[in-house]
Short mmCIF file of C-alpha atoms and ligand atoms in Angstrom, two decimals:
data_model
loop_
_atom_site.label_atom_id
_atom_site.label_comp_id
_atom_site.label_asym_id
_atom_site.label_seq_id
_atom_site.Cartn_x
_atom_site.Cartn_y
_atom_site.Cartn_z
CA MET A 205 113.48 59.32 108.14
CA SER A 206 114.65 62.80 107.03
CA ARG A 207 115.46 65.46 109.55
CA LEU A 208 113.23 68.48 109.64
CA VAL A 209 114.78 71.90 109.53
CA VAL A 210 112.46 74.80 110.36
CA VAL A 211 113.57 78.33 109.43
CA SER A 212 111.70 81.38 110.77
CA ASN A 213 112.62 84.92 111.60
CA ARG A 214 112.24 84.18 115.35
CA VAL A 215 113.12 80.92 116.97
CA ALA A 216 111.52 79.55 120.13
CA ASP A 217 112.96 77.12 122.58
CA PRO A 218 110.50 74.15 122.44
CA ARG A 219 111.13 73.53 126.22
CA LYS A 220 109.50 76.87 126.83
CA ALA A 221 106.74 76.38 124.36
CA VAL A 222 103.80 77.32 126.62
CA ALA A 223 105.02 80.87 126.88
CA ALA A 224 105.62 81.09 123.10
CA GLY A 225 102.28 79.83 121.86
CA GLY A 226 100.65 77.07 119.83
CA LEU A 227 102.78 77.38 116.72
CA ALA A 228 105.99 76.92 118.79
CA VAL A 229 104.39 73.89 120.46
CA ALA A 230 103.44 72.44 117.15
CA LEU A 231 106.78 72.97 115.44
CA GLY A 232 108.64 71.98 118.59
CA ALA A 233 106.72 68.65 118.56
CA ALA A 234 107.46 68.06 114.89
CA LEU A 235 111.20 68.89 115.42
CA SER A 236 111.43 66.70 118.46
CA ALA A 237 109.81 63.63 116.73
CA THR A 238 112.69 63.22 114.26
CA GLY A 239 115.28 65.35 115.99
CA GLY A 240 115.50 68.68 114.16
CA LEU A 241 117.09 71.98 113.57
CA TRP A 242 115.40 75.39 114.17
CA PHE A 243 117.17 78.25 112.44
CA GLY A 244 116.59 82.02 112.49
CA TRP A 245 117.52 85.31 113.96
CA SER A 246 118.86 85.31 117.51
CA GLY A 247 116.85 88.52 118.45
CA THR A 248 120.27 90.25 119.07
CA VAL A 249 121.00 93.51 117.31
CA VAL A 250 124.69 94.27 117.20
CA GLU A 251 125.43 98.06 117.19
CA GLY A 252 128.13 99.00 114.74
CA GLY A 253 128.39 95.40 113.29
CA ALA A 254 129.20 94.86 109.59
CA PRO A 255 126.28 94.57 107.19
CA GLY A 256 125.73 90.96 105.92
CA GLU A 257 127.72 89.51 108.79
CA GLY A 258 126.46 87.94 112.03
CA GLU A 259 127.70 85.39 114.56
CA LEU A 260 126.06 81.96 114.45
CA HIS A 261 125.05 80.48 117.81
CA VAL A 262 124.29 76.79 118.08
CA GLN A 263 122.75 75.22 121.20
CA GLN A 264 120.99 72.05 122.00
CA ALA A 265 117.42 72.07 123.48
CA GLY A 266 116.60 68.39 123.99
CA SER A 267 116.58 66.66 120.65
CA VAL A 268 116.21 70.02 118.85
CA THR A 269 119.26 72.07 117.80
CA LEU A 270 118.69 75.78 117.87
CA ALA A 271 120.89 77.76 115.44
CA THR A 272 120.56 81.50 115.49
CA VAL A 273 122.41 84.47 113.77
CA ASP A 274 122.78 87.99 115.21
CA LEU A 275 122.05 90.92 112.95
CA CYS A 276 123.86 94.33 112.84
CA ALA A 277 121.82 97.46 113.44
CA GLU A 278 121.80 98.42 109.75
CA ASP A 279 120.56 95.03 108.58
CA HIS A 280 117.92 94.84 111.33
CA ALA A 281 116.61 98.23 110.27
CA GLY A 282 116.46 97.55 106.59
CA TYR A 283 115.42 93.84 106.59
CA TYR A 284 113.10 93.68 109.56
CA LEU A 285 111.63 97.20 110.14
CA GLY A 286 112.16 98.32 106.58
CA TYR A 287 111.46 95.77 103.97
CA SER A 288 109.55 93.07 106.08
CA ASN A 289 107.35 95.27 108.15
CA GLY A 290 107.45 98.60 106.25
CA VAL A 291 106.77 97.10 102.69
CA LEU A 292 105.61 93.44 102.72
CA TRP A 293 103.42 93.55 105.86
CA PRO A 294 101.29 96.56 104.76
CA VAL A 295 101.04 95.56 100.99
CA PHE A 296 100.17 91.93 101.85
CA HIS A 297 97.42 93.39 104.13
CA TYR A 298 96.21 95.61 101.24
CA ARG A 299 97.56 98.80 102.78
CA LEU A 300 99.51 100.38 99.91
CA ASP A 301 98.98 103.77 101.63
CA LEU A 302 101.21 102.70 104.54
CA ALA A 303 104.04 101.03 102.44
CA ARG A 304 107.48 102.74 102.42
CA PHE A 305 109.19 101.84 99.19
CA ASP A 306 112.66 102.96 100.19
CA ALA A 307 115.33 101.57 97.80
CA GLY A 308 117.83 100.79 100.71
CA PHE A 309 115.32 98.33 102.31
CA ILE A 310 115.46 95.78 99.51
CA ASN A 311 119.23 95.56 99.62
CA ALA A 312 119.21 94.78 103.39
CA TYR A 313 116.40 92.23 102.87
CA ARG A 314 118.41 90.46 100.18
CA ARG A 315 121.65 90.69 102.32
CA VAL A 316 120.07 89.10 105.36
CA ASN A 317 118.51 86.32 103.36
CA GLN A 318 121.95 85.62 101.85
CA LEU A 319 123.49 85.73 105.29
CA PHE A 320 120.88 83.20 106.57
CA ALA A 321 121.45 81.01 103.57
CA ARG A 322 125.25 80.97 103.97
CA LYS A 323 125.00 80.19 107.69
CA LEU A 324 122.32 77.59 107.17
CA MET A 325 124.29 75.79 104.44
CA THR A 326 126.94 74.92 106.98
CA GLU A 327 124.46 73.09 109.14
CA LEU A 328 122.48 71.20 106.38
CA ARG A 329 122.53 67.43 105.67
CA PRO A 330 121.69 66.22 102.14
CA ASP A 331 118.44 64.54 103.10
CA ASP A 332 117.05 67.34 105.38
CA ILE A 333 113.60 68.55 104.72
CA ILE A 334 113.51 72.37 104.95
CA TRP A 335 110.38 74.29 106.02
CA VAL A 336 110.69 78.17 105.73
CA HIS A 337 108.14 80.34 107.39
CA ASP A 338 106.73 83.78 106.48
CA TYR A 339 107.29 86.96 104.55
CA HIS A 340 110.71 87.83 106.03
CA LEU A 341 112.24 84.86 104.16
CA ILE A 342 110.67 84.69 100.78
CA PRO A 343 113.98 84.68 98.85
CA LEU A 344 115.72 82.16 101.19
CA ALA A 345 115.30 79.12 98.97
CA ALA A 346 116.58 81.01 95.88
CA GLU A 347 119.70 81.97 97.87
CA LEU A 348 120.11 78.42 99.07
CA ARG A 349 119.72 76.98 95.53
CA ALA A 350 122.34 79.52 94.29
CA MET A 351 124.67 77.92 96.79
CA GLY A 352 124.01 74.41 95.50
CA CYS A 353 121.29 73.27 97.92
CA ALA A 354 119.22 70.51 96.34
CA ASN A 355 117.04 69.61 99.43
CA ARG A 356 113.28 69.69 99.36
CA ILE A 357 112.25 73.14 100.51
CA GLY A 358 108.75 74.29 101.45
CA PHE A 359 107.46 77.76 102.30
CA PHE A 360 104.43 78.77 104.32
CA LEU A 361 103.06 82.34 104.22
CA HIS A 362 101.30 83.18 107.52
CA ILE A 363 99.85 86.42 106.19
CA PRO A 364 97.56 86.91 103.23
CA LEU A 365 98.66 87.20 99.60
CA PRO A 366 96.95 90.16 98.04
CA PRO A 367 95.46 90.23 94.55
CA GLN A 368 97.65 90.69 91.51
CA LEU A 369 97.32 94.39 90.99
CA VAL A 370 98.07 95.16 94.66
CA LEU A 371 101.02 92.84 94.67
CA ALA A 372 102.32 94.48 91.43
CA ALA A 373 102.73 97.76 93.30
CA ILE A 374 105.82 96.46 94.99
CA PRO A 375 108.69 97.60 92.81
CA GLN A 376 110.40 94.25 93.22
CA HIS A 377 107.22 92.07 92.83
CA GLU A 378 108.64 90.07 89.95
CA TRP A 379 111.87 89.25 91.75
CA LEU A 380 109.96 88.16 94.86
CA MET A 381 107.52 85.92 92.95
CA ARG A 382 110.37 84.43 90.81
CA ALA A 383 112.06 83.66 94.16
CA LEU A 384 109.04 81.64 95.21
CA PHE A 385 109.64 79.19 92.35
CA ALA A 386 112.86 78.01 94.03
CA TYR A 387 110.56 76.23 96.59
CA ASP A 388 109.02 72.81 95.90
CA LEU A 389 105.86 73.67 97.82
CA VAL A 390 104.30 77.00 98.71
CA GLY A 391 101.54 77.03 101.27
CA PHE A 392 98.94 79.68 101.94
CA GLN A 393 96.41 80.05 104.82
CA ALA A 394 93.24 80.30 102.64
CA GLU A 395 91.78 79.44 99.28
CA ALA A 396 91.52 83.17 98.56
CA ASP A 397 95.30 83.54 98.81
CA LEU A 398 95.87 80.53 96.61
CA LEU A 399 93.54 82.01 93.93
CA HIS A 400 95.46 85.26 94.05
CA PHE A 401 98.76 83.38 93.62
CA SER A 402 97.38 81.37 90.68
CA ARG A 403 96.08 84.54 88.93
CA TYR A 404 99.30 86.47 89.58
CA VAL A 405 101.67 83.84 88.26
CA GLN A 406 99.70 83.14 85.17
CA ALA A 407 99.12 86.78 84.37
CA GLU A 408 102.41 88.33 85.39
CA ALA A 409 104.99 85.46 85.06
CA GLY A 410 103.45 83.43 82.21
CA ALA A 411 103.26 80.38 84.42
CA VAL A 412 101.58 77.30 83.09
CA ASP A 413 98.86 75.67 85.30
CA LEU A 414 99.76 71.92 85.21
CA GLY A 415 96.62 71.07 87.22
CA GLU A 416 96.48 69.86 90.92
CA HIS A 417 97.92 73.22 91.87
CA ARG A 418 101.15 72.69 90.06
CA PHE A 419 102.61 75.71 88.30
CA ARG A 420 105.62 75.84 85.87
CA ALA A 421 107.53 79.02 85.32
CA PHE A 422 111.16 80.13 85.25
CA ASP A 423 112.15 76.47 84.37
CA ARG A 424 110.93 75.19 87.69
CA THR A 425 107.71 73.49 88.79
CA LEU A 426 106.12 74.15 92.24
CA ARG A 427 103.04 73.04 93.97
CA ALA A 428 100.92 75.52 95.83
CA GLY A 429 98.11 74.82 98.29
CA ALA A 430 95.86 76.19 101.03
CA PHE A 431 96.93 74.85 104.45
CA PRO A 432 94.83 76.66 107.09
CA ILE A 433 96.84 76.72 110.34
CA GLY A 434 95.04 75.50 113.56
CA ILE A 435 95.72 75.73 117.19
CA ASP A 436 96.68 72.95 119.63
CA VAL A 437 93.16 72.42 121.04
CA ASP A 438 94.24 70.03 123.83
CA GLU A 439 97.09 72.31 124.96
CA PHE A 440 94.67 75.26 125.03
CA ALA A 441 91.92 73.23 126.84
CA ALA A 442 94.57 72.23 129.41
CA LEU A 443 95.60 75.89 129.96
CA THR A 444 91.89 76.75 130.43
CA HIS A 445 91.61 74.29 133.29
CA ALA A 446 95.00 75.05 134.84
CA LYS A 447 95.24 77.13 137.98
CA GLU A 448 95.90 80.55 136.44
CA GLY A 449 93.16 80.06 133.85
CA VAL A 450 90.63 79.14 136.50
CA ASP A 451 91.61 81.94 138.84
CA MET A 452 91.32 84.47 136.10
CA TYR A 453 87.88 83.12 135.09
CA GLU A 454 86.53 83.18 138.66
CA ARG A 455 87.86 86.62 139.42
CA MET A 456 86.48 88.10 136.22
CA LYS A 457 83.13 86.32 136.63
CA GLU A 458 82.61 87.84 139.97
CA GLU A 459 83.84 91.26 138.94
CA TYR A 460 81.49 91.36 135.92
CA SER A 461 78.57 89.35 137.33
CA ARG A 462 76.17 92.21 136.50
CA ARG A 463 77.71 93.10 133.13
CA LYS A 464 77.83 91.63 129.63
CA LEU A 465 81.44 91.25 128.75
CA LEU A 466 82.78 91.65 125.24
CA LEU A 467 86.45 90.88 124.51
CA GLY A 468 89.05 91.84 121.88
CA VAL A 469 92.63 90.49 122.09
CA GLU A 470 95.40 91.27 119.68
CA ARG A 471 98.77 92.81 118.98
CA LEU A 472 98.34 96.51 118.34
CA ASP A 473 98.32 96.51 114.58
CA TYR A 474 96.45 98.45 111.90
CA SER A 475 95.41 95.13 110.18
CA LYS A 476 93.30 94.21 113.23
CA GLY A 477 90.60 96.78 112.67
CA LEU A 478 90.67 98.31 116.17
CA PRO A 479 89.38 101.89 115.44
CA GLN A 480 86.49 100.42 113.41
CA ARG A 481 85.63 98.02 116.21
CA LEU A 482 85.47 100.84 118.84
CA ARG A 483 83.24 102.86 116.48
CA ALA A 484 80.98 99.82 116.13
CA PHE A 485 80.91 99.41 119.92
CA LYS A 486 79.97 103.11 120.22
CA THR A 487 77.15 102.66 117.66
CA LEU A 488 75.93 99.67 119.67
CA LEU A 489 75.55 101.83 122.78
CA GLN A 490 73.77 104.58 120.76
CA LYS A 491 71.48 102.27 118.81
CA TYR A 492 70.67 99.77 121.57
CA PRO A 493 70.50 101.80 124.83
CA GLY A 494 69.55 98.54 126.73
CA ASN A 495 73.26 97.96 126.82
CA LEU A 496 74.03 101.12 128.77
CA GLY A 497 75.30 100.31 132.19
CA SER A 498 75.91 96.76 131.20
CA ALA A 499 77.91 95.96 127.98
CA THR A 500 81.64 96.26 128.78
CA LEU A 501 84.34 95.96 126.18
CA ILE A 502 87.74 94.63 127.41
CA GLN A 503 90.17 95.48 124.63
CA ILE A 504 93.74 94.08 125.05
CA ALA A 505 96.13 95.38 122.48
CA SER A 506 99.69 94.38 123.30
CA PRO A 507 102.65 96.57 122.25
CA SER A 508 104.04 95.53 118.83
CA ARG A 509 106.57 97.16 116.53
CA GLU A 510 106.54 100.26 118.59
CA ASP A 511 109.58 101.65 116.78
CA MET A 512 107.48 102.32 113.60
CA GLY A 513 105.60 105.63 113.22
CA THR A 514 102.35 104.14 111.85
CA TYR A 515 101.96 102.23 115.15
CA THR A 516 102.32 105.38 117.19
CA ASP A 517 99.54 107.02 115.17
CA LEU A 518 97.23 104.04 115.78
CA LEU A 519 98.02 104.14 119.47
CA GLN A 520 96.97 107.73 119.69
CA GLU A 521 93.76 107.19 117.71
CA LEU A 522 92.78 104.31 119.97
CA GLU A 523 93.46 106.14 123.14
CA SER A 524 91.32 109.11 121.98
CA LEU A 525 88.49 106.82 120.82
CA CYS A 526 88.41 104.89 124.13
CA GLY A 527 88.54 108.20 126.09
CA ALA A 528 85.67 109.66 124.09
CA ILE A 529 83.44 106.58 124.51
CA ASN A 530 84.07 106.46 128.25
CA GLY A 531 83.58 110.19 128.64
CA ASP A 532 80.30 110.21 126.62
CA PHE A 533 78.67 107.05 128.01
CA GLY A 534 80.43 106.12 131.28
CA GLU A 535 78.71 106.31 134.67
CA LEU A 536 80.32 106.46 138.06
CA ASP A 537 79.85 102.71 138.44
CA TRP A 538 80.31 101.64 134.87
CA MET A 539 83.05 102.24 132.23
CA PRO A 540 82.10 100.90 128.82
CA VAL A 541 85.69 100.28 127.59
CA ARG A 542 88.61 98.79 129.45
CA TYR A 543 91.55 99.37 127.11
CA ILE A 544 94.82 97.57 128.06
CA HIS A 545 97.96 98.37 126.18
CA ARG A 546 100.21 95.81 127.76
CA ASN A 547 101.21 92.10 127.29
CA VAL A 548 98.90 89.65 129.01
CA ALA A 549 100.47 86.27 130.00
CA ARG A 550 99.38 83.46 127.76
CA ARG A 551 98.26 81.36 130.70
CA ARG A 552 95.72 84.03 131.66
CA LEU A 553 93.99 84.33 128.30
CA PRO A 554 91.83 81.22 128.40
CA GLY A 555 90.15 82.41 131.61
CA LEU A 556 89.38 85.75 129.88
CA TYR A 557 88.05 84.10 126.76
CA ARG A 558 85.76 81.79 128.85
CA VAL A 559 84.11 84.55 130.79
CA ALA A 560 83.40 86.73 127.70
CA ARG A 561 79.84 86.64 126.30
CA VAL A 562 81.06 87.85 122.85
CA ALA A 563 84.51 87.88 121.26
CA LEU A 564 85.14 90.61 118.72
CA VAL A 565 87.68 89.32 116.21
CA THR A 566 87.21 91.92 113.43
CA PRO A 567 90.41 92.45 111.48
CA LEU A 568 90.39 94.37 108.20
CA ARG A 569 92.61 91.66 106.75
CA ASP A 570 94.25 88.68 108.49
CA GLY A 571 96.06 85.59 107.23
CA MET A 572 94.17 83.30 109.58
CA ASN A 573 93.66 84.73 113.18
CA LEU A 574 94.30 82.26 115.98
CA VAL A 575 92.54 84.34 118.63
CA ALA A 576 89.21 83.25 117.02
CA LYS A 577 90.17 79.62 117.41
CA GLU A 578 91.47 79.97 120.97
CA PHE A 579 88.21 81.67 121.99
CA ILE A 580 86.19 78.73 120.75
CA ALA A 581 88.59 76.20 122.49
CA ALA A 582 88.18 78.00 125.77
CA GLN A 583 84.36 78.09 125.94
CA ASP A 584 82.16 76.08 128.34
CA PRO A 585 80.13 73.96 125.85
CA ALA A 586 77.12 74.15 128.18
CA ASP A 587 77.12 77.99 128.09
CA PRO A 588 79.34 79.18 125.27
CA GLY A 589 80.07 82.74 124.22
CA VAL A 590 79.60 83.96 120.67
CA LEU A 591 82.27 84.64 118.16
CA VAL A 592 81.84 87.77 115.95
CA LEU A 593 84.35 87.29 113.12
CA SER A 594 85.47 89.47 110.22
CA ARG A 595 84.79 87.91 106.82
CA PHE A 596 88.30 89.17 105.84
CA ALA A 597 90.13 86.91 108.37
CA GLY A 598 91.36 83.65 106.74
CA ALA A 599 89.55 81.89 109.58
CA ALA A 600 86.21 82.87 108.08
CA GLU A 601 86.66 80.27 105.37
CA GLN A 602 86.54 77.56 108.07
CA LEU A 603 84.44 79.07 110.87
CA LYS A 604 81.16 79.39 109.11
CA GLN A 605 79.02 79.15 112.28
CA ALA A 606 80.63 82.38 113.70
CA LEU A 607 78.62 85.61 113.07
CA LEU A 608 80.47 87.02 110.07
CA VAL A 609 80.82 90.79 109.66
CA ASN A 610 82.29 93.34 107.37
CA PRO A 611 84.36 95.42 109.82
CA TYR A 612 84.14 98.47 107.51
CA ASP A 613 80.41 98.49 107.91
CA ILE A 614 80.16 100.11 111.40
CA ASP A 615 76.32 99.96 111.58
CA GLY A 616 76.17 96.36 110.35
CA THR A 617 78.76 95.28 112.84
CA ALA A 618 76.94 96.94 115.70
CA ASP A 619 73.68 95.15 114.72
CA THR A 620 75.62 91.84 114.62
CA ILE A 621 77.09 92.47 118.03
CA GLN A 622 73.59 93.09 119.34
CA GLN A 623 72.51 89.77 117.75
CA ALA A 624 75.42 88.01 119.47
CA LEU A 625 74.46 89.54 122.86
CA GLN A 626 70.80 88.44 122.44
CA MET A 627 71.50 84.94 121.06
CA PRO A 628 69.47 82.19 122.77
CA LEU A 629 71.34 79.42 124.65
CA SER A 630 70.34 76.61 122.27
CA GLU A 631 71.67 78.50 119.16
CA ARG A 632 74.92 79.37 121.01
CA GLN A 633 75.43 75.71 121.85
CA GLN A 634 74.67 74.49 118.36
CA ARG A 635 77.02 77.05 116.75
CA HIS A 636 79.73 76.33 119.26
CA GLN A 637 79.54 72.54 118.82
CA LYS A 638 80.15 72.86 115.10
CA LEU A 639 82.97 75.39 115.53
CA LEU A 640 84.64 73.19 118.15
CA GLU A 641 84.40 70.24 115.74
CA ASN A 642 86.09 72.25 113.08
CA ILE A 643 89.09 73.44 115.15
CA ARG A 644 89.51 69.98 116.66
CA THR A 645 89.63 68.24 113.28
CA GLN A 646 91.76 70.88 111.63
CA ASP A 647 94.11 71.59 114.52
CA VAL A 648 97.81 72.56 114.40
CA HIS A 649 99.05 68.95 114.20
CA TRP A 650 96.72 68.30 111.23
CA TRP A 651 98.07 71.38 109.59
CA ARG A 652 101.71 70.50 110.16
CA LYS A 653 101.18 66.95 108.82
CA LEU A 654 99.19 68.11 105.81
CA PHE A 655 102.02 70.42 104.75
CA LEU A 656 104.91 68.13 105.48
CA ASP A 657 103.13 65.21 103.64
CA ALA A 658 102.60 67.44 100.62
CA LEU A 659 106.20 68.55 100.84
CA SER A 660 107.47 64.96 100.82
CA GLU A 661 105.21 63.99 97.91
CA GLY A 662 106.12 67.12 96.03
CA GLY A 663 109.73 66.14 96.30
CA LYS A 664 109.13 62.82 94.41
CA ALA A 665 107.29 64.49 91.57
P1 ADQ B 239 99.32 87.43 114.49
O1 ADQ B 239 99.12 88.57 113.54
O2 ADQ B 239 100.21 87.64 115.65
O3 ADQ B 239 99.91 86.13 113.60
P2 ADQ B 239 97.07 85.82 115.64
O4 ADQ B 239 96.99 84.62 114.80
O5 ADQ B 239 95.73 86.32 116.06
O6 ADQ B 239 97.80 87.00 114.93
O7 ADQ B 239 97.76 85.65 117.14
C1 ADQ B 239 98.84 84.93 117.43
C2 ADQ B 239 99.00 84.57 118.88
O8 ADQ B 239 99.29 85.73 119.74
C3 ADQ B 239 97.76 83.95 119.53
O9 ADQ B 239 98.13 82.68 120.08
C4 ADQ B 239 97.18 84.89 120.62
O10 ADQ B 239 96.78 84.29 121.76
C5 ADQ B 239 98.56 85.61 120.97
N1 ADQ B 239 98.22 87.04 121.32
C6 ADQ B 239 97.70 88.01 120.47
N2 ADQ B 239 97.50 89.06 121.18
C7 ADQ B 239 97.88 88.90 122.41
C8 ADQ B 239 97.91 89.71 123.61
N3 ADQ B 239 97.48 90.99 123.58
N4 ADQ B 239 98.39 89.23 124.75
C9 ADQ B 239 98.82 87.98 124.76
N5 ADQ B 239 98.82 87.07 123.68
C10 ADQ B 239 98.34 87.60 122.54
C11 ADQ B 239 100.22 85.87 112.24
C12 ADQ B 239 99.14 86.24 111.26
C13 ADQ B 239 97.88 85.52 111.60
C14 ADQ B 239 98.07 84.03 111.72
C15 ADQ B 239 99.25 83.65 112.60
C16 ADQ B 239 99.55 82.26 112.59
O11 ADQ B 239 99.04 87.66 111.18
O12 ADQ B 239 96.89 85.87 110.67
O13 ADQ B 239 96.88 83.41 112.25
O14 ADQ B 239 100.39 84.45 112.21
O15 ADQ B 239 99.82 81.77 111.28
#
């Protein structure tokens, strides 16, 4: 059986998987099954180090080998903050207005991918199967191929792929998409992303559609597919019933016994639609005054990429929106918004999800969105909460029994939140049952197997 090699920007120790989240659990389980290697950035930034150089650290974590590379400050700035999060993240989330097309970024991005390829080559065995994750590492396979690597290599994009003309705004779009053809299999979250890929490669790269999602261009054939990522439902259910989950649930239930609790949980990011959500909540209070003194929104937005200017602007906008809502509508004994700009321990999230009547998962664009699935997993099937979900989250293709909204439509979203708050028990139960079935059938283990089976088959073609 081939060894699995996972490559991602950040690497998690599978022995500490609960802290790291469902993806780490799933990849850790896959790596442990055959013994495996997890390769990526160490998280260390070396001040004054030489660009394109970095020390490799190899350590054993059970049956999994962790191999990580340090980055110098210049490479970290150009590759991570610059090209990955200043160009690819905004453009792939359709935010051309926020992209910073600085010529220096692409050099650092290329240099770090070459560094990773060089270091990874020293650790590879001929029959390893390599699975590369996310937008930081698009050119990795092309760099590995240039160094003689003939292994099967798959790529999974966790964020959306935008339509052809949005993608084409990136000055290096041709180079990026050509680099994808060095992979044997390219996976996306949703059918919409796959469609964008198919249209782009045929229109811009003259690719030939060979059927069954196989495309030929640049003298290589790749297979592309939609592989919607899921969560580890059993792991999450166990967290819900563990001590910290139960304590959280009971405390919050008592605290908010006279209120209707709405919940939003995310990293603070402009893709998540937070200002629009707060405006919809404000409209809800204006339009449906029965909610005054009762509806309370807990919004957790954990700090993320704080060293980038666009995030500071967003933080200020949110603080001012929350302040205005509380100032205009709050009473001495009721504050409509509880805004928390801190990390919340993963173990405490399920209790919060379970106590909420309504979850607001309303990104402007999202590859998948795992919070939506975690909320479903944490509910009491006898008295479940309602999921209000953006139609622009990848999860909307699967979670059809959620209440779908257009987050740009503030009035419409407010009406849908009201519908969620008023939904009768029997309808809540029916919807939740179907949603739970979906996330159970298409969980993270299903996702991983689907991708790795396709990658093995693709290699034989
Ligand atoms: P993210 O943009 O980080 O992920 P998401 O999928 O919602 O978005 O969340 C990832 C995890 O972080 C979840 O397990 C969630 O519980 C946790 N989390 C989020 N906010 C938190 C908070 N404030 N405190 C504690 N934990 C928090 C990217 C893509 C998504 C895609 C995932 C996986 O942007 O679209 O679903 O990768 O592929």
